[in-house]
Amino acid sequence: MKKHADSIYVSSAIFTGNSLEPMNGAIAIAGDRIIAVGSMDSMNEYIDDNTKVVDCGDKLIVPGFNDSHVHFMYGSMVRDEDFCLSLYDCTSEEECVKRVKEFADKHPNNPWIFGSGWNHNIWPSAKVPDRHLLDKILPDKPVYLSSWDIHTAWVNKKALELIGYDRNTPNLENGFIEHFPDGELSGILREPGAFDPVQKLAIQSGDSKAALRKYLKEAAKYGVTSLGNVQPYGGLEEKEVFEVYKEMEEEGLLTSRIHLFGELKKDLTDAKEYAKKYCSKKLCFAGLKKITDGICESHTGYLLEPYTDDPMTKGELQVTPEELTELIMNADSEGFNVRLHCIGDGAVRNALDCFEAVQKVNGRKNLHNAIEHIENCHPEDIARFAKLGVIASMQPMHIIQNTDEYLKLVGKKRLETTWPMRDLIDAGTIMAFGTDFPVIGLNPMEGIYAAITRQTFEGYPEGGFVKNQSITLGEALKAYTYGPAYVENCENELGTLNVGNLADIVVLDKNLFTAKPKEILETKVLMTMVGGEVIHSEL
């Protein structure tokens, strides 16, 4: 006897993820699982008096969106308007400083002034700021301002004093402390090794649980049913971050699934403990991550050849090839997936070389390793992803952040394989999309639009930024559903609408396959379901 369904969703456009086009039919759900997918006629045997049948017309039904790359707790805190000042739309250093003063006056009880989102690349001067203006307006209260990409911090003298940095402080591991020509500190700290100690002091004054509750609601509103939480944690301690998630799960507050990725270290004691402790359907330890280079905008992303606008440097690796190979070897031997932050084509090649070296010793295991970002990739390395079974984990909204700036950095030739999504997919690479939240907001529609058009929301540049690397709607949806589930080793339960899978389902307000690209940005989520439970509904 067939099991009766709790609910059945009917639509002429259902993207199951098994092909790149939608089907006409219905999905039946019982408990937390999908029990049938097919025509409406085939659903009759699953219907009884208690079954709820929802006719969605031509509205698109998709698997729940899975944001593969977020700094979720940190991101939730820095997007809390009472804790963190938003500087994303500031057009100058002076405007940022003015907002800092206004925020400080409005929040006199905040022990730190914490801000995020400044981007000197979009300012007319393009000049990196320094501490002098901050010191003038707030000489006695510490200020910490994170850049839009979370790779640089702008702080005042008081913050430097509290952490104990002075002109004699050496650069720390994986971090750079910048100086004025006279040797005094400029207030600019690059990469986590330099700014994490300061950020830790600043962020401890926030309320992490309250921020998480707010942004879990935001995730539900956008149809994001799973989140790949990766390090770094913005100065927060890894164990503390994971434990807060555990507490929230026990309190029934985790509405979306959280997949945890810890820091890749030589000592895997913590990782083994995490794997045993966090192993539920809602909260699962899924692997390890390591940052191997910086970012191109600050010339810390590692390139094979020098930067076009600075021939004296090609960036640098934050960990030697020998050290990285050893780290991956240890993780591979213990069965842990590894994700590597690689911005430049040099870092990408190095990561592929290290994965290949490990496979030659350990053999090809059923591990789902990934390279993160891949802003630039040498053409000779494209085919190596699929050959080595390495996933391309990319954030499509990054494509349209600084299109003009990127040409100056890498030159015309390298521009052709900048965010090379089309080439990677054509070579058989599995692709996973994310936002890098809080760098980008949680709305998947923005990333899908960017991957398809490679244009800003205003339609710039005409024709798209390196248009030959654009992908199709079906490919973008798959990269936002199946790809992340594959990264998390959950592809047999999540990422597709198949019988037996967990019922993580989203209903949109239109059929994206018949919509114009700009209409994608206007798309709303009508219903979000996680494990058969509706966590957001406007149906």
XYZ file of C-alpha atoms in Angstrom, residues 70-450:
381
model
C 29.046 31.934 3.836
C 30.579 33.347 6.986
C 27.152 33.147 8.514
C 27.549 34.014 12.174
C 30.030 36.783 11.476
C 27.921 37.982 8.550
C 24.742 38.044 10.607
C 26.452 40.162 13.235
C 28.020 42.661 10.839
C 24.683 43.151 9.093
C 22.963 43.956 12.421
C 22.210 47.696 12.074
C 22.610 48.438 15.784
C 25.943 46.645 16.042
C 27.557 47.296 12.679
C 27.630 50.402 10.499
C 27.129 49.694 6.788
C 29.615 51.476 4.527
C 28.864 49.609 1.303
C 27.486 52.611 -0.567
C 30.022 55.182 0.651
C 31.772 57.013 -2.170
C 34.761 58.460 -0.299
C 36.899 58.213 2.814
C 35.313 61.409 4.113
C 31.789 60.003 3.745
C 32.806 56.881 5.665
C 34.233 58.970 8.497
C 31.127 61.147 8.636
C 28.947 58.041 8.992
C 31.226 56.659 11.679
C 30.757 59.834 13.723
C 26.968 59.773 13.247
C 26.813 56.101 14.246
C 28.979 56.699 17.315
C 26.738 59.574 18.411
C 23.628 57.406 17.932
C 25.112 54.426 19.809
C 27.066 55.943 22.717
C 26.948 52.714 24.740
C 28.656 50.586 22.081
C 32.161 49.877 23.459
C 33.526 49.607 19.892
C 32.458 51.237 16.666
C 32.225 48.341 14.238
C 31.636 48.893 10.524
C 31.813 46.939 7.293
C 31.696 47.368 3.532
C 34.046 50.208 2.540
C 35.608 49.798 -0.896
C 38.249 52.338 -1.922
C 38.291 50.888 -5.451
C 34.955 52.594 -6.202
C 35.976 55.944 -4.716
C 37.046 58.660 -7.204
C 40.475 58.860 -5.568
C 40.873 55.055 -5.307
C 43.158 55.894 -2.371
C 43.474 53.460 0.523
C 42.279 55.270 3.684
C 44.305 55.684 6.875
C 43.625 56.289 10.558
C 44.126 60.087 10.687
C 40.512 61.155 10.078
C 39.234 58.430 12.420
C 41.635 59.593 15.128
C 40.302 63.149 14.853
C 36.655 62.238 15.382
C 37.107 59.363 17.868
C 40.424 59.600 19.726
C 39.181 57.702 22.782
C 36.886 54.994 21.361
C 38.226 52.069 19.263
C 37.044 51.834 15.658
C 37.157 48.715 13.471
C 35.993 48.946 9.834
C 36.124 45.858 7.614
C 36.455 46.231 3.839
C 33.739 44.951 1.487
C 35.700 41.747 0.753
C 36.638 41.124 4.417
C 40.351 41.016 3.564
C 41.362 44.434 4.927
C 40.602 46.329 8.138
C 40.752 50.086 8.676
C 41.212 50.976 12.356
C 42.036 53.999 14.502
C 44.926 54.560 16.891
C 42.861 53.571 19.943
C 42.141 50.131 18.441
C 45.850 49.639 17.685
C 46.754 50.577 21.254
C 44.216 48.158 22.752
C 45.661 45.222 20.814
C 49.246 46.319 21.454
C 50.345 47.008 17.878
C 53.052 49.652 17.366
C 55.669 50.581 14.778
C 57.887 47.697 15.934
C 55.237 44.991 15.666
C 56.321 42.529 12.943
C 53.947 41.166 10.324
C 52.108 38.182 11.727
C 51.608 34.842 9.981
C 49.180 35.378 7.067
C 48.831 39.058 7.879
C 50.328 42.434 6.957
C 50.467 45.553 9.145
C 50.858 48.675 7.008
C 52.952 51.716 7.944
C 53.298 55.347 6.954
C 56.666 56.304 5.370
C 57.883 57.473 8.810
C 57.295 54.012 10.267
C 54.147 54.791 12.257
C 51.141 52.495 11.769
C 48.707 53.653 9.084
C 45.658 51.902 10.500
C 45.394 49.423 7.618
C 45.619 45.713 8.451
C 45.553 43.178 5.634
C 44.469 39.532 5.877
C 43.197 37.652 8.964
C 46.603 37.144 10.562
C 46.852 40.892 11.128
C 43.262 41.948 11.790
C 41.675 38.938 13.524
C 43.138 39.781 16.986
C 41.657 43.284 16.732
C 38.380 42.093 15.271
C 37.996 39.533 18.041
C 37.988 42.307 20.642
C 35.477 44.318 18.647
C 33.007 41.608 17.725
C 32.716 40.104 21.211
C 30.444 42.992 22.163
C 27.723 41.757 19.777
C 24.794 39.337 20.336
C 25.442 36.389 18.017
C 22.223 34.471 18.668
C 19.964 37.441 18.085
C 21.782 38.203 14.838
C 21.552 34.575 13.697
C 17.817 34.404 14.367
C 17.313 37.507 12.235
C 19.318 36.221 9.287
C 17.921 32.714 9.399
C 14.588 34.420 8.721
C 16.293 36.278 5.877
C 17.616 32.994 4.489
C 14.120 31.487 4.609
C 12.687 34.534 2.816
C 15.146 33.960 -0.033
C 14.623 30.199 -0.242
C 18.032 29.327 1.200
C 17.513 26.001 2.936
C 21.197 25.122 3.486
C 24.303 27.153 4.290
C 27.950 26.125 3.970
C 29.554 27.939 6.913
C 33.284 28.314 6.204
C 36.187 29.865 8.057
C 37.439 32.506 8.780
C 34.947 33.541 11.433
C 35.749 37.235 11.696
C 37.706 36.986 14.937
C 35.213 34.609 16.562
C 36.633 31.344 17.933
C 35.821 28.275 15.844
C 34.670 26.134 18.765
C 32.488 28.937 20.102
C 30.869 29.459 16.692
C 30.061 25.767 16.310
C 28.724 25.525 19.841
C 26.331 28.443 19.351
C 24.892 26.639 16.325
C 24.534 23.492 18.459
C 22.680 25.397 21.161
C 20.359 26.898 18.574
C 19.670 23.463 17.099
C 18.781 22.114 20.556
C 16.484 25.114 21.071
C 14.746 24.424 17.744
C 15.969 27.678 16.219
C 17.933 26.325 13.243
C 15.444 26.683 10.411
C 17.978 26.221 7.597
C 20.607 23.481 7.560
C 24.150 24.458 8.563
C 27.140 22.587 7.121
C 30.296 23.392 9.089
C 33.767 23.677 7.562
C 36.587 24.156 10.066
C 40.117 25.396 9.566
C 42.523 22.966 7.904
C 45.347 22.399 10.392
C 48.075 19.812 10.872
C 46.495 18.600 14.105
C 43.136 17.029 13.221
C 42.030 16.378 16.810
C 39.374 19.104 16.679
C 38.140 17.965 13.263
C 37.643 14.415 14.492
C 35.743 15.723 17.511
C 33.550 17.915 15.299
C 32.720 15.005 12.998
C 31.372 13.024 15.975
C 29.607 15.926 17.652
C 27.962 17.654 14.686
C 26.353 14.966 12.576
C 22.607 15.656 12.448
C 20.491 16.534 9.417
C 20.318 20.158 10.564
C 23.894 20.671 11.777
C 26.697 18.702 10.184
C 30.478 18.958 10.095
C 31.368 18.655 6.416
C 35.084 19.317 6.020
C 38.011 21.697 6.295
C 39.129 24.925 4.616
C 42.392 26.772 4.146
C 43.170 30.219 2.739
C 46.140 29.959 0.355
C 46.397 33.500 -1.042
C 44.837 36.944 -0.669
C 42.868 39.003 -3.186
C 43.832 40.681 -6.443
C 42.622 44.165 -5.450
C 45.404 44.385 -2.843
C 47.891 42.457 -5.028
C 47.955 39.608 -2.489
C 46.194 37.127 -4.775
C 48.920 34.829 -6.166
C 49.351 35.004 -9.946
C 51.535 32.979 -12.295
C 52.816 36.197 -13.842
C 53.176 39.711 -12.341
C 50.226 42.060 -11.999
C 49.650 44.226 -15.045
C 49.472 47.412 -12.958
C 52.386 46.422 -10.705
C 55.025 44.356 -12.529
C 57.109 44.136 -9.353
C 54.760 41.623 -7.727
C 52.621 38.614 -8.505
C 51.293 38.257 -4.972
C 52.271 35.428 -2.689
C 51.094 32.167 -1.214
C 50.134 32.158 2.451
C 51.263 28.557 2.843
C 54.094 26.825 0.974
C 53.269 24.064 -1.543
C 55.060 21.547 0.664
C 53.104 22.568 3.759
C 49.798 22.579 1.873
C 50.421 19.130 0.393
C 51.130 17.780 3.872
C 47.967 19.359 5.282
C 45.820 17.902 2.493
C 47.545 14.523 2.819
C 46.673 14.318 6.511
C 43.054 15.379 5.951
C 42.689 13.021 2.991
C 44.002 10.095 5.042
C 41.349 10.781 7.685
C 38.543 11.159 5.128
C 37.965 14.917 5.397
C 36.930 17.046 2.416
C 39.214 20.030 1.823
C 38.312 23.459 0.425
C 41.038 25.912 -0.593
C 40.670 29.668 -1.025
C 42.451 30.451 -4.308
C 41.948 33.807 -6.015
C 44.843 34.031 -8.488
C 45.741 31.602 -11.258
C 48.995 30.821 -9.431
C 47.126 29.812 -6.293
C 44.671 27.727 -8.348
C 47.498 25.849 -10.072
C 49.275 25.311 -6.771
C 46.104 23.863 -5.208
C 45.554 21.506 -8.147
C 49.210 20.421 -7.952
C 48.810 19.669 -4.245
C 45.579 17.690 -4.748
C 47.269 15.745 -7.546
C 50.336 15.003 -5.403
C 48.111 13.648 -2.622
C 46.149 11.452 -5.034
C 49.371 9.935 -6.344
C 50.145 8.747 -2.821
C 46.703 8.045 -1.333
C 44.820 7.189 -4.513
C 41.578 8.791 -5.705
C 39.107 8.638 -2.823
C 35.417 9.512 -2.797
C 36.163 12.886 -1.265
C 34.603 16.090 -2.537
C 37.449 18.587 -2.481
C 36.907 22.115 -3.763
C 38.712 25.259 -4.792
C 37.034 28.489 -3.689
C 36.642 31.668 -5.769
C 38.831 30.927 -8.845
C 38.796 34.524 -10.018
C 41.481 33.699 -12.554
C 42.589 30.355 -13.978
C 45.183 29.491 -16.596
C 43.571 27.713 -19.604
C 45.880 24.714 -19.116
C 44.414 24.124 -15.647
C 40.719 24.124 -16.582
C 40.521 20.422 -17.480
C 42.415 19.399 -14.333
C 39.400 20.148 -12.095
C 37.271 17.327 -13.502
C 40.274 15.032 -13.923
C 41.123 15.357 -10.214
C 37.482 15.475 -9.074
C 37.888 19.000 -7.691
C 34.735 21.135 -7.411
C 34.724 24.767 -8.531
C 33.098 26.740 -5.711
C 32.401 30.238 -7.049
C 30.513 33.377 -6.059
C 28.984 34.868 -9.224
C 28.143 38.260 -7.730
C 31.883 38.870 -7.371
C 32.060 39.006 -11.176
C 30.204 42.305 -11.356
C 31.759 44.059 -8.359
C 34.815 45.652 -10.000
C 34.811 44.885 -13.716
C 36.865 47.911 -14.801
C 39.358 47.453 -11.978
C 40.026 43.854 -12.946
C 41.294 44.697 -16.433
C 43.882 47.006 -14.869
C 44.987 44.251 -12.503
C 45.360 41.269 -14.831
C 45.411 42.641 -18.388
C 43.422 41.671 -21.477
C 44.864 38.174 -22.038
C 44.186 36.899 -18.520
C 40.787 38.561 -18.544
C 39.497 35.850 -20.913
C 39.666 33.265 -18.119
C 38.454 35.502 -15.312
C 35.731 33.673 -13.351
C 35.825 30.983 -16.099
C 32.464 29.331 -15.389
C 31.668 28.365 -18.977
C 35.049 26.741 -19.549
C 34.907 24.810 -16.276
C 31.396 23.453 -16.888
C 32.238 22.521 -20.492
C 35.240 20.587 -19.133
C 32.941 18.531 -16.872
C 33.580 20.345 -13.592
C 30.931 20.257 -10.868
C 30.175 23.851 -9.874
C 28.858 25.143 -6.556
C 27.568 28.685 -6.055
C 27.551 30.850 -2.956
C 27.548 34.484 -1.890
C 30.525 34.856 0.472
C 27.962 36.452 2.831
C 28.275 39.090 4.256
C 30.317 40.314 1.254
C 27.128 39.749 -0.756
C 23.552 39.433 0.554
C 21.786 36.060 0.721
C 19.443 36.468 -2.281
C 20.285 33.681 -4.812
C 18.490 35.548 -7.597
C 21.297 38.092 -7.712
C 23.963 35.427 -8.194
C 21.897 33.604 -10.808
C 21.421 36.853 -12.733
C 25.161 37.643 -12.535
